[in-house]
Coordinates of C-alpha atoms in Angstrom, one line a residue:
M1002 CA 51.8 -35.0 -62.5
A1003 CA 49.1 -36.2 -60.2
T1004 CA 46.1 -33.9 -59.8
W1005 CA 44.5 -33.5 -56.4
R1006 CA 40.7 -34.0 -56.4
P1007 CA 38.4 -33.3 -53.5
D1008 CA 36.5 -36.0 -51.7
P1009 CA 33.7 -37.1 -54.1
T1010 CA 31.2 -36.8 -51.3
F1011 CA 31.9 -33.0 -51.0
Y1012 CA 29.6 -30.8 -53.0
P1013 CA 29.9 -27.0 -53.6
S1014 CA 26.2 -26.5 -53.2
A1015 CA 23.1 -28.3 -51.8
R1016 CA 21.7 -28.4 -55.3
M1017 CA 24.7 -30.5 -56.4
A1018 CA 24.4 -32.7 -53.3
M1019 CA 20.8 -33.5 -54.2
A1020 CA 21.9 -35.0 -57.5
A1021 CA 24.5 -37.3 -55.8
P1022 CA 24.1 -41.1 -55.7
K1023 CA 21.7 -42.5 -53.1
E1024 CA 22.9 -43.7 -49.8
T1025 CA 23.3 -47.4 -49.2
L1026 CA 24.4 -47.4 -45.6
A1027 CA 23.3 -45.6 -42.4
Y1028 CA 25.2 -45.3 -39.1
V1029 CA 23.1 -45.4 -36.0
A1030 CA 24.0 -44.8 -32.4
L1031 CA 22.8 -47.5 -30.0
L1032 CA 22.4 -47.0 -26.3
N1033 CA 22.8 -50.1 -24.2
V1034 CA 20.0 -50.5 -21.6
E1035 CA 20.8 -53.9 -20.1
T1036 CA 20.3 -54.3 -16.4
T1037 CA 24.0 -55.2 -16.1
P1038 CA 25.8 -52.2 -17.7
K1039 CA 27.3 -53.1 -21.1
P1040 CA 28.9 -50.8 -23.7
D1041 CA 27.0 -48.8 -26.2
A1042 CA 27.5 -49.4 -29.9
L1043 CA 27.4 -47.9 -33.4
A1044 CA 25.4 -49.9 -35.9
V1045 CA 25.7 -50.1 -39.7
V1046 CA 22.3 -50.5 -41.3
D1047 CA 21.8 -51.5 -44.9
V1048 CA 19.4 -49.0 -46.6
D1049 CA 19.9 -50.2 -50.2
P1050 CA 16.5 -51.5 -51.5
A1051 CA 18.3 -53.7 -54.0
S1052 CA 20.2 -55.5 -51.2
G1053 CA 19.0 -58.8 -49.6
A1054 CA 19.9 -57.2 -46.2
F1055 CA 17.8 -54.1 -46.7
G1056 CA 16.6 -52.7 -43.4
S1057 CA 18.9 -54.8 -41.2
I1058 CA 22.1 -54.3 -39.3
V1059 CA 25.1 -55.5 -41.3
G1060 CA 27.9 -54.2 -39.0
Q1061 CA 28.5 -53.0 -35.5
V1062 CA 31.3 -51.6 -33.3
E1063 CA 31.1 -51.7 -29.5
M1064 CA 32.5 -48.9 -27.4
P1065 CA 35.4 -49.8 -25.1
N1066 CA 33.7 -48.6 -21.9
V1067 CA 30.2 -48.6 -20.3
G1068 CA 28.1 -45.6 -19.5
D1069 CA 28.7 -43.4 -22.6
E1070 CA 25.1 -42.7 -23.6
L1071 CA 26.0 -42.2 -27.3
H1072 CA 24.0 -39.3 -28.6
H1073 CA 24.6 -36.9 -31.5
F1074 CA 27.6 -37.7 -33.7
G1075 CA 28.9 -36.4 -37.0
W1076 CA 31.5 -36.5 -39.7
N1077 CA 35.1 -35.2 -39.4
A1078 CA 34.7 -33.3 -42.7
C1079 CA 32.0 -32.4 -45.2
S1080 CA 31.2 -30.0 -48.0
S1081 CA 32.3 -27.0 -46.0
A1082 CA 35.9 -28.1 -46.9
L1083 CA 35.2 -26.6 -50.3
C1084 CA 34.8 -23.1 -48.9
P1085 CA 37.4 -20.7 -50.5
Y1086 CA 38.9 -20.0 -47.1
A1087 CA 39.1 -23.6 -45.8
P1088 CA 42.7 -24.4 -44.7
H1089 CA 42.2 -28.2 -44.9
P1090 CA 41.3 -28.9 -48.6
F1091 CA 42.7 -32.5 -48.5
V1092 CA 40.5 -33.9 -45.8
E1093 CA 38.0 -36.6 -46.6
R1094 CA 34.7 -37.7 -45.1
R1095 CA 36.0 -40.8 -43.4
Y1096 CA 35.8 -40.6 -39.7
L1097 CA 32.8 -40.4 -37.4
I1098 CA 33.2 -38.3 -34.3
V1099 CA 31.0 -40.1 -31.7
P1100 CA 30.6 -38.5 -28.2
G1101 CA 29.3 -40.0 -25.1
L1102 CA 26.9 -37.4 -23.7
R1103 CA 27.0 -38.9 -20.1
S1104 CA 30.7 -40.0 -20.0
S1105 CA 32.2 -37.0 -21.9
R1106 CA 34.3 -39.4 -23.9
I1107 CA 34.8 -38.8 -27.6
H1108 CA 35.4 -41.7 -30.0
I1109 CA 37.0 -41.4 -33.4
I1110 CA 35.7 -44.1 -35.7
D1111 CA 37.2 -44.9 -39.1
T1112 CA 34.7 -46.1 -41.7
K1113 CA 37.4 -47.2 -44.1
P1114 CA 38.5 -49.3 -45.8
D1115 CA 35.3 -51.3 -45.2
P1116 CA 32.4 -49.0 -44.3
R1117 CA 30.5 -52.0 -42.9
K1118 CA 33.3 -52.7 -40.4
P1119 CA 34.1 -49.3 -38.7
Q1120 CA 36.9 -49.3 -36.2
I1121 CA 37.7 -47.1 -33.2
I1122 CA 41.1 -45.5 -33.8
K1123 CA 41.2 -43.0 -30.9
V1124 CA 39.3 -42.2 -27.7
I1125 CA 39.6 -38.8 -26.0
E1126 CA 39.0 -39.1 -22.3
P1127 CA 36.8 -36.6 -20.3
E1128 CA 39.9 -35.4 -18.3
E1129 CA 41.6 -34.3 -21.5
L1130 CA 38.4 -32.5 -22.7
A1131 CA 38.0 -30.7 -19.4
R1132 CA 41.7 -29.8 -19.2
R1133 CA 41.7 -28.2 -22.7
T1134 CA 38.3 -26.6 -22.7
G1135 CA 36.7 -26.5 -19.3
Y1136 CA 33.7 -28.3 -20.8
S1137 CA 32.1 -31.7 -20.5
R1138 CA 29.0 -33.6 -21.9
P1139 CA 29.8 -33.1 -25.6
H1140 CA 26.6 -33.1 -27.6
T1141 CA 26.5 -32.0 -31.2
I1142 CA 29.2 -32.3 -34.0
H1143 CA 29.5 -30.1 -37.1
C1144 CA 32.3 -30.2 -39.6
G1145 CA 33.4 -26.6 -40.3
P1146 CA 35.8 -25.2 -42.9
E1147 CA 38.7 -25.0 -40.5
G1148 CA 38.0 -27.7 -37.9
I1149 CA 35.5 -29.9 -36.1
Y1150 CA 33.0 -27.9 -34.0
I1151 CA 31.4 -29.6 -31.0
S1152 CA 28.9 -28.2 -28.5
A1153 CA 29.1 -29.1 -24.8
L1154 CA 26.3 -28.8 -22.3
G1155 CA 28.3 -27.6 -19.3
A1156 CA 31.3 -27.9 -17.0
P1157 CA 32.7 -31.1 -15.4
N1158 CA 30.8 -30.4 -12.2
G1159 CA 27.5 -30.6 -14.0
E1160 CA 26.8 -26.8 -13.9
G1161 CA 27.4 -24.2 -16.7
P1162 CA 28.2 -22.5 -18.8
G1163 CA 28.0 -24.7 -21.8
G1164 CA 29.5 -23.8 -25.1
V1165 CA 31.5 -24.8 -28.2
F1166 CA 35.0 -26.2 -28.6
I1167 CA 37.1 -27.1 -31.6
M1168 CA 39.0 -30.2 -32.7
D1169 CA 41.6 -30.5 -35.4
H1170 CA 40.5 -32.1 -38.7
D1171 CA 43.7 -34.2 -39.1
N1172 CA 44.9 -35.4 -35.8
F1173 CA 41.7 -35.0 -33.8
E1174 CA 43.4 -33.0 -31.0
V1175 CA 41.1 -30.9 -28.9
L1176 CA 42.3 -27.3 -29.7
G1177 CA 40.3 -25.4 -27.0
R1178 CA 37.2 -23.4 -26.2
W1179 CA 35.7 -21.5 -29.2
E1180 CA 34.2 -18.5 -27.5
V1181 CA 36.2 -15.3 -27.0
D1182 CA 33.3 -13.3 -25.5
R1183 CA 30.2 -15.3 -24.6
G1184 CA 28.2 -12.3 -23.3
P1185 CA 25.1 -13.4 -21.4
Q1186 CA 25.0 -16.9 -22.9
Y1187 CA 25.0 -19.6 -20.3
L1188 CA 22.9 -22.6 -21.4
A1189 CA 23.9 -24.6 -24.5
Y1190 CA 22.5 -27.3 -26.8
D1191 CA 22.7 -27.1 -30.6
F1192 CA 24.6 -24.7 -33.0
W1193 CA 24.9 -24.1 -36.6
W1194 CA 25.9 -21.2 -38.9
H1195 CA 25.2 -19.0 -41.9
L1196 CA 28.6 -19.1 -43.6
G1197 CA 27.6 -16.5 -46.1
Y1198 CA 26.8 -14.1 -43.3
D1199 CA 29.7 -14.9 -40.9
T1200 CA 27.1 -15.8 -38.3
M1201 CA 26.7 -18.7 -35.8
I1202 CA 23.4 -19.4 -34.0
T1203 CA 23.3 -21.4 -30.8
S1204 CA 20.3 -22.8 -28.8
E1205 CA 19.6 -23.9 -25.2
W1206 CA 18.6 -27.0 -23.3
G1207 CA 19.9 -27.1 -19.7
T1208 CA 23.0 -27.8 -17.7
P1209 CA 23.9 -31.5 -17.2
N1210 CA 22.5 -31.4 -13.7
M1211 CA 19.1 -30.2 -15.1
I1212 CA 18.8 -33.1 -17.6
E1213 CA 20.7 -36.2 -16.6
N1214 CA 18.1 -37.5 -14.2
G1215 CA 15.2 -36.6 -16.3
V1216 CA 12.9 -33.5 -16.5
I1217 CA 12.8 -31.6 -13.2
P1218 CA 9.2 -30.4 -12.9
E1219 CA 9.9 -27.5 -10.7
Q1220 CA 12.5 -26.1 -13.0
L1221 CA 10.3 -26.7 -16.1
L1222 CA 7.3 -25.0 -14.6
G1223 CA 9.6 -22.2 -13.3
G1224 CA 10.8 -21.5 -16.9
K1225 CA 14.4 -22.4 -16.0
Y1226 CA 15.2 -24.5 -19.1
G1227 CA 16.5 -22.8 -22.3
H1228 CA 14.2 -20.4 -24.1
Q1229 CA 16.7 -18.2 -26.1
L1230 CA 18.8 -18.3 -29.2
H1231 CA 22.2 -16.6 -29.4
V1232 CA 23.7 -14.9 -32.4
W1233 CA 27.5 -14.9 -32.8
D1234 CA 30.2 -13.3 -34.9
L1235 CA 31.5 -16.6 -36.4
K1236 CA 35.0 -15.5 -37.2
G1237 CA 35.3 -13.1 -34.3
R1238 CA 33.9 -15.7 -31.9
R1239 CA 31.9 -13.0 -30.0
H1240 CA 28.3 -12.9 -28.8
K1241 CA 26.3 -10.3 -30.7
Q1242 CA 22.6 -10.7 -29.9
T1243 CA 20.0 -12.7 -27.9
L1244 CA 16.8 -13.8 -29.5
E1245 CA 14.1 -14.4 -26.8
L1246 CA 11.3 -16.9 -27.3
G1247 CA 9.9 -16.2 -23.8
A1248 CA 10.2 -18.4 -20.7
E1249 CA 6.9 -20.0 -21.5
H1250 CA 8.5 -21.8 -24.4
Q1251 CA 10.8 -24.3 -22.8
M1252 CA 13.8 -26.1 -24.4
A1253 CA 14.8 -24.3 -27.6
L1254 CA 16.6 -27.3 -29.1
E1255 CA 17.3 -28.3 -32.8
L1256 CA 18.5 -25.6 -35.2
R1257 CA 18.1 -26.0 -39.0
P1258 CA 19.4 -23.0 -41.0
A1259 CA 18.6 -22.7 -44.7
H1260 CA 21.1 -24.8 -46.8
D1261 CA 21.5 -22.1 -49.4
P1262 CA 24.2 -19.8 -48.0
S1263 CA 22.6 -16.7 -49.6
K1264 CA 19.5 -17.2 -47.4
A1265 CA 19.5 -15.6 -44.0
Y1266 CA 16.9 -17.6 -42.0
G1267 CA 16.5 -20.9 -40.2
F1268 CA 14.2 -23.0 -38.0
C1269 CA 14.2 -23.9 -34.3
G1270 CA 12.0 -26.3 -32.4
S1271 CA 10.7 -25.5 -28.9
V1272 CA 9.8 -28.7 -27.0
V1273 CA 6.9 -27.5 -24.8
S1274 CA 4.9 -24.5 -23.7
I1275 CA 4.3 -24.5 -19.9
K1276 CA 1.2 -22.5 -20.6
D1277 CA -0.8 -25.1 -22.6
L1278 CA 1.7 -28.0 -23.4
S1279 CA 1.9 -27.1 -27.0
A1280 CA 5.1 -27.2 -29.0
S1281 CA 6.2 -24.7 -31.5
I1282 CA 8.5 -24.0 -34.5
W1283 CA 10.3 -20.6 -34.7
L1284 CA 11.9 -18.8 -37.6
W1285 CA 15.0 -16.7 -37.1
Y1286 CA 15.7 -14.3 -39.9
R1287 CA 17.8 -11.3 -40.9
E1288 CA 16.1 -7.9 -40.4
G1289 CA 18.2 -5.0 -41.4
D1290 CA 21.5 -5.1 -39.7
A1291 CA 20.2 -7.5 -36.9
W1292 CA 18.4 -10.7 -36.5
A1293 CA 14.8 -11.3 -35.4
I1294 CA 12.7 -14.3 -34.5
R1295 CA 9.0 -15.2 -34.6
K1296 CA 6.8 -18.2 -34.0
I1297 CA 5.5 -19.7 -37.2
I1298 CA 4.0 -23.1 -36.2
E1299 CA 2.1 -24.1 -33.0
I1300 CA 1.3 -27.7 -32.4
P1301 CA -1.4 -28.2 -29.7
A1302 CA -1.4 -30.9 -27.0
E1303 CA -3.9 -33.7 -27.5
P1304 CA -6.5 -34.5 -24.8
A1305 CA -6.1 -38.0 -23.3
D1306 CA -7.4 -40.3 -20.6
P1307 CA -5.2 -39.6 -17.5
E1308 CA -5.2 -43.4 -16.8
K1309 CA -3.2 -43.8 -20.0
L1310 CA -0.6 -41.2 -19.1
P1311 CA 2.7 -41.4 -17.2
P1312 CA 2.8 -39.9 -13.7
L1313 CA 4.4 -36.7 -15.1
L1314 CA 1.4 -36.0 -17.2
K1315 CA -1.6 -37.4 -15.4
G1316 CA -2.6 -34.1 -13.8
F1317 CA -2.8 -32.4 -17.2
G1318 CA -5.1 -34.9 -18.9
A1319 CA -3.3 -34.3 -22.2
V1320 CA -0.3 -35.5 -24.2
P1321 CA 2.1 -32.7 -25.3
P1322 CA 3.6 -33.1 -28.8
L1323 CA 7.2 -32.8 -27.4
V1324 CA 9.0 -31.7 -30.6
T1325 CA 12.4 -33.2 -30.0
D1326 CA 13.9 -33.0 -33.5
I1327 CA 13.4 -31.3 -36.8
D1328 CA 15.1 -31.6 -40.2
L1329 CA 15.1 -29.5 -43.4
S1330 CA 15.4 -31.0 -46.9
L1331 CA 18.4 -29.8 -48.9
D1332 CA 16.2 -27.7 -51.3
D1333 CA 15.0 -25.7 -48.2
R1334 CA 11.4 -26.8 -49.2
F1335 CA 10.3 -29.3 -46.6
L1336 CA 10.6 -29.2 -42.8
Y1337 CA 10.1 -32.4 -40.9
V1338 CA 8.9 -32.1 -37.3
A1339 CA 9.1 -35.1 -34.9
C1340 CA 6.4 -35.1 -32.2
W1341 CA 7.9 -37.7 -29.9
A1342 CA 5.0 -38.0 -27.3
T1343 CA 2.0 -37.9 -29.6
G1344 CA 3.7 -40.2 -32.1
E1345 CA 3.4 -38.0 -35.2
M1346 CA 5.9 -37.0 -37.9
K1347 CA 4.8 -33.8 -39.6
Q1348 CA 5.9 -32.5 -42.9
Y1349 CA 5.6 -28.8 -43.8
D1350 CA 6.1 -27.0 -47.0
V1351 CA 8.3 -24.0 -46.0
S1352 CA 9.0 -22.6 -49.5
D1353 CA 7.7 -19.4 -47.9
P1354 CA 9.3 -19.7 -44.5
F1355 CA 7.0 -17.1 -43.0
N1356 CA 3.9 -19.1 -44.0
P1357 CA 4.5 -22.8 -43.6
K1358 CA 1.8 -25.3 -44.7
Q1359 CA 1.4 -28.9 -43.5
V1360 CA 1.5 -31.2 -46.4
G1361 CA 2.1 -34.6 -44.8
S1362 CA 1.8 -36.6 -41.6
V1363 CA 2.5 -40.2 -40.4
R1364 CA 1.7 -41.5 -37.0
L1365 CA 3.8 -44.2 -35.3
G1366 CA 3.9 -45.1 -31.6
G1367 CA 3.0 -42.4 -29.1
I1368 CA 2.3 -42.4 -25.4
V1369 CA -1.4 -43.1 -25.9
G1370 CA -1.8 -44.2 -29.6
K1371 CA 1.0 -46.7 -29.8
T1372 CA 0.3 -46.8 -33.5
P1373 CA 1.7 -49.9 -35.2
Y1374 CA 3.8 -49.8 -38.4
P1375 CA 2.1 -50.7 -41.6
G1376 CA 2.5 -54.4 -42.4
H1377 CA 3.7 -55.2 -38.9
D1378 CA 1.6 -56.4 -36.0
G1379 CA 1.6 -55.0 -32.5
P1380 CA 1.7 -51.6 -30.8
L1381 CA 4.9 -49.4 -30.9
D1382 CA 6.6 -47.8 -27.9
G1383 CA 8.2 -44.4 -28.2
G1384 CA 7.6 -42.1 -31.1
P1385 CA 9.3 -40.2 -33.9
Q1386 CA 12.5 -38.8 -32.5
M1387 CA 15.8 -38.4 -34.3
V1388 CA 15.0 -37.7 -38.0
E1389 CA 17.3 -37.7 -40.9
V1390 CA 16.5 -36.9 -44.5
S1391 CA 18.4 -38.2 -47.6
R1392 CA 20.3 -35.8 -49.8
D1393 CA 17.7 -36.0 -52.6
G1394 CA 14.9 -35.4 -50.1
R1395 CA 13.0 -38.6 -51.0
R1396 CA 13.7 -40.7 -48.0
V1397 CA 13.1 -39.9 -44.3
Y1398 CA 14.6 -42.1 -41.6
F1399 CA 13.9 -41.9 -37.9
T1400 CA 14.3 -43.7 -34.6
N1401 CA 12.2 -43.6 -31.3
S1402 CA 14.5 -43.0 -28.3
L1403 CA 15.3 -39.6 -26.8
Y1404 CA 17.5 -39.9 -23.8
R1405 CA 17.5 -42.7 -21.3
A1406 CA 16.3 -40.8 -18.2
W1407 CA 13.6 -39.0 -20.3
D1408 CA 12.5 -42.2 -22.0
E1409 CA 11.7 -43.7 -18.7
Q1410 CA 9.7 -40.6 -17.5
F1411 CA 7.5 -40.4 -20.5
Y1412 CA 7.4 -44.1 -21.4
P1413 CA 7.7 -45.8 -18.0
A1414 CA 6.7 -49.2 -19.3
G1415 CA 9.8 -49.1 -21.4
I1416 CA 10.7 -48.5 -25.0
R1417 CA 11.3 -51.3 -27.5
S1418 CA 13.4 -49.5 -30.1
W1419 CA 13.0 -49.3 -33.8
M1420 CA 14.2 -47.5 -36.9
V1421 CA 11.9 -46.8 -39.9
K1422 CA 11.8 -45.2 -43.3
L1423 CA 9.3 -42.9 -45.0
D1424 CA 9.0 -42.2 -48.7
A1425 CA 8.5 -38.5 -49.5
G1426 CA 6.7 -37.3 -52.6
E1427 CA 8.3 -34.8 -54.9
N1428 CA 5.6 -32.2 -54.1
G1429 CA 4.9 -33.3 -50.5
G1430 CA 3.3 -36.1 -48.7
I1431 CA 4.9 -38.9 -46.8
T1432 CA 4.2 -42.6 -46.5
A1433 CA 5.8 -45.4 -44.4
D1434 CA 7.7 -48.0 -46.4
P1435 CA 6.4 -51.4 -45.2
K1436 CA 9.6 -53.1 -46.4
F1437 CA 11.8 -51.2 -44.0
F1438 CA 11.2 -51.8 -40.3
L1439 CA 14.3 -52.4 -38.1
D1440 CA 13.3 -54.0 -34.8
V1441 CA 16.3 -53.2 -32.7
D1442 CA 17.7 -55.8 -30.3
P1443 CA 16.0 -55.1 -26.9
K1444 CA 19.3 -54.5 -25.2
F1445 CA 19.7 -51.3 -27.2
R1446 CA 17.8 -48.2 -28.0
A1447 CA 18.5 -46.4 -31.3
H1448 CA 19.2 -42.7 -31.4
Q1449 CA 20.9 -40.5 -34.1
I1450 CA 21.3 -41.6 -37.7
R1451 CA 24.0 -40.5 -40.2
L1452 CA 23.9 -41.5 -43.8
E1453 CA 26.7 -42.6 -46.0
G1454 CA 28.1 -39.7 -48.0
G1455 CA 26.2 -37.1 -46.0
D1456 CA 22.6 -36.2 -45.3
A1457 CA 20.3 -33.2 -44.7
S1458 CA 21.8 -32.3 -41.4
S1459 CA 25.5 -33.1 -41.9
D1460 CA 26.8 -30.5 -44.4
S1461 CA 27.0 -26.8 -44.8
Y1462 CA 27.7 -25.2 -48.2
C1463 CA 29.5 -22.1 -49.4
Y1464 CA 27.8 -21.8 -52.8
A1465 CA 24.2 -21.5 -53.9

C-alpha cells in the first residue's frame, strides 16, 4: 500500500527548516518601465554558487497584460499545511500566487515540472475579485493552514476599507472576504499571525488613492497614512484590539512575527516620523490577556546638501531612512532592516526582542551616497528595499525598487535596478558577496524575491 508523504519542503518547525538543503533558485518580480507599456515578468535567478550561471537570470515568464505592477507574491502552500487542524494535507509548494497591485489581477504560476520554466495556468481578473470580495489591489500573500490568505488595499473605486480575502488551496477560487467584524479597521497593508495564540496582526499603509500616484505631502504631514496595528481573533475573524503607534509615525508596514509559535511577539517597521524624518521599529507582544506595543529602534535621518535631494526633500535638508522592508531570520535572532533612502541594510541581534543591538551594516545606493557594489564600478541608484533571508540565515538577498510612482518621487533621475546578496556570519555581521550582482535589464525594476523551497518570510510553523 502506498504511503502518503508531505511535501519535502514543508517543515514542522523553523528549526527543521533551517537544516534543509540550500536554495538554488530565486523567483523575482520584475516591473516593466518601458516608455511604451509592456507586460511585467517573473524572473528565475540562479543562486547556486556552484553553477556557471550563478547570479544571472535563467528563466522568465511574461504576464499576459500590461499595467499589472507586480508586487508581493507568495506560495500556494507551505509548512502551515502540517498544522494538526489543516484540512489540506496533500497540497504541495508548487504554485506562485502573483498579484498585480495596480491592475488587481492575480496570476497563478506553476513552477513544475521545470522550475526554471514557470508557466501561467490561471488568471483571476479584477472583476471577479471585486464581485466575490468587494476588494481590489491585492498586495500580500500568505499560505495558511486552510487556504491562501491575501491582503487588499481597498475597494475598486480606490477608497477603503482594505482587508483580507481567502483563496482555495486546490482550485484557486476566490472564496470571499475574511473579516466577519472589522471593528474600527479601515486602512490595510500587511498581515501575519501567531498560530499558537489564534491571533492575526494586520498593519496599515493607505487606500489606493493615497498611494498610486506617489506620496501625497498634505496627507503625510497631516498624519493620514497608517499608524496602527490591529489584533484579530484568527478563527473567529473578528477585530479585538487596536495598537496605536501615534499619527507622527506614518506608514506601519511590514510585519514579522516570531517564527517559534510559542513566542508571542513580532516586529513592525514604520517608514517615517513626520516630526524628525526618523524611521522606527516597533515590537508588539503579549501582556496579560491583551497585546501591547512599544518602539524599540529609532533610526535618525541623515543631514544632506539640499542640492542633492529630490524636490520632495529639499526643504528638510536631510535624507530620511525610509524603512520599507524588514525580515527576521528563522531562529528569531537577527532582524534585517532596509533603509531605502539612505542606502543602508542594518542587521540587529534581537535575541532579546526588547533590547535589540545593531551587529551589522552594509551600504549600497542611497539618494545621496549612491554607494557602489564591491568589485563593481559606478554609483548605484535606489537602495536596499525588498529583503529575503535564506532558511539557514546565512544569505540575505535584496532588490532596490519600491513602487513605480514612489521610485520616481525619491529617485527622480531614475532607478537602474539590481539584485544583490549578502553573506551573514553565524554570530552576526554581514558582507556583500562580490560574485553576486545582478544588473537587471533597464526595461525592468526588480521587487520581491521568493526562494525555492521557502524562505524566512514565506512559512509559518505550528511546532517549536
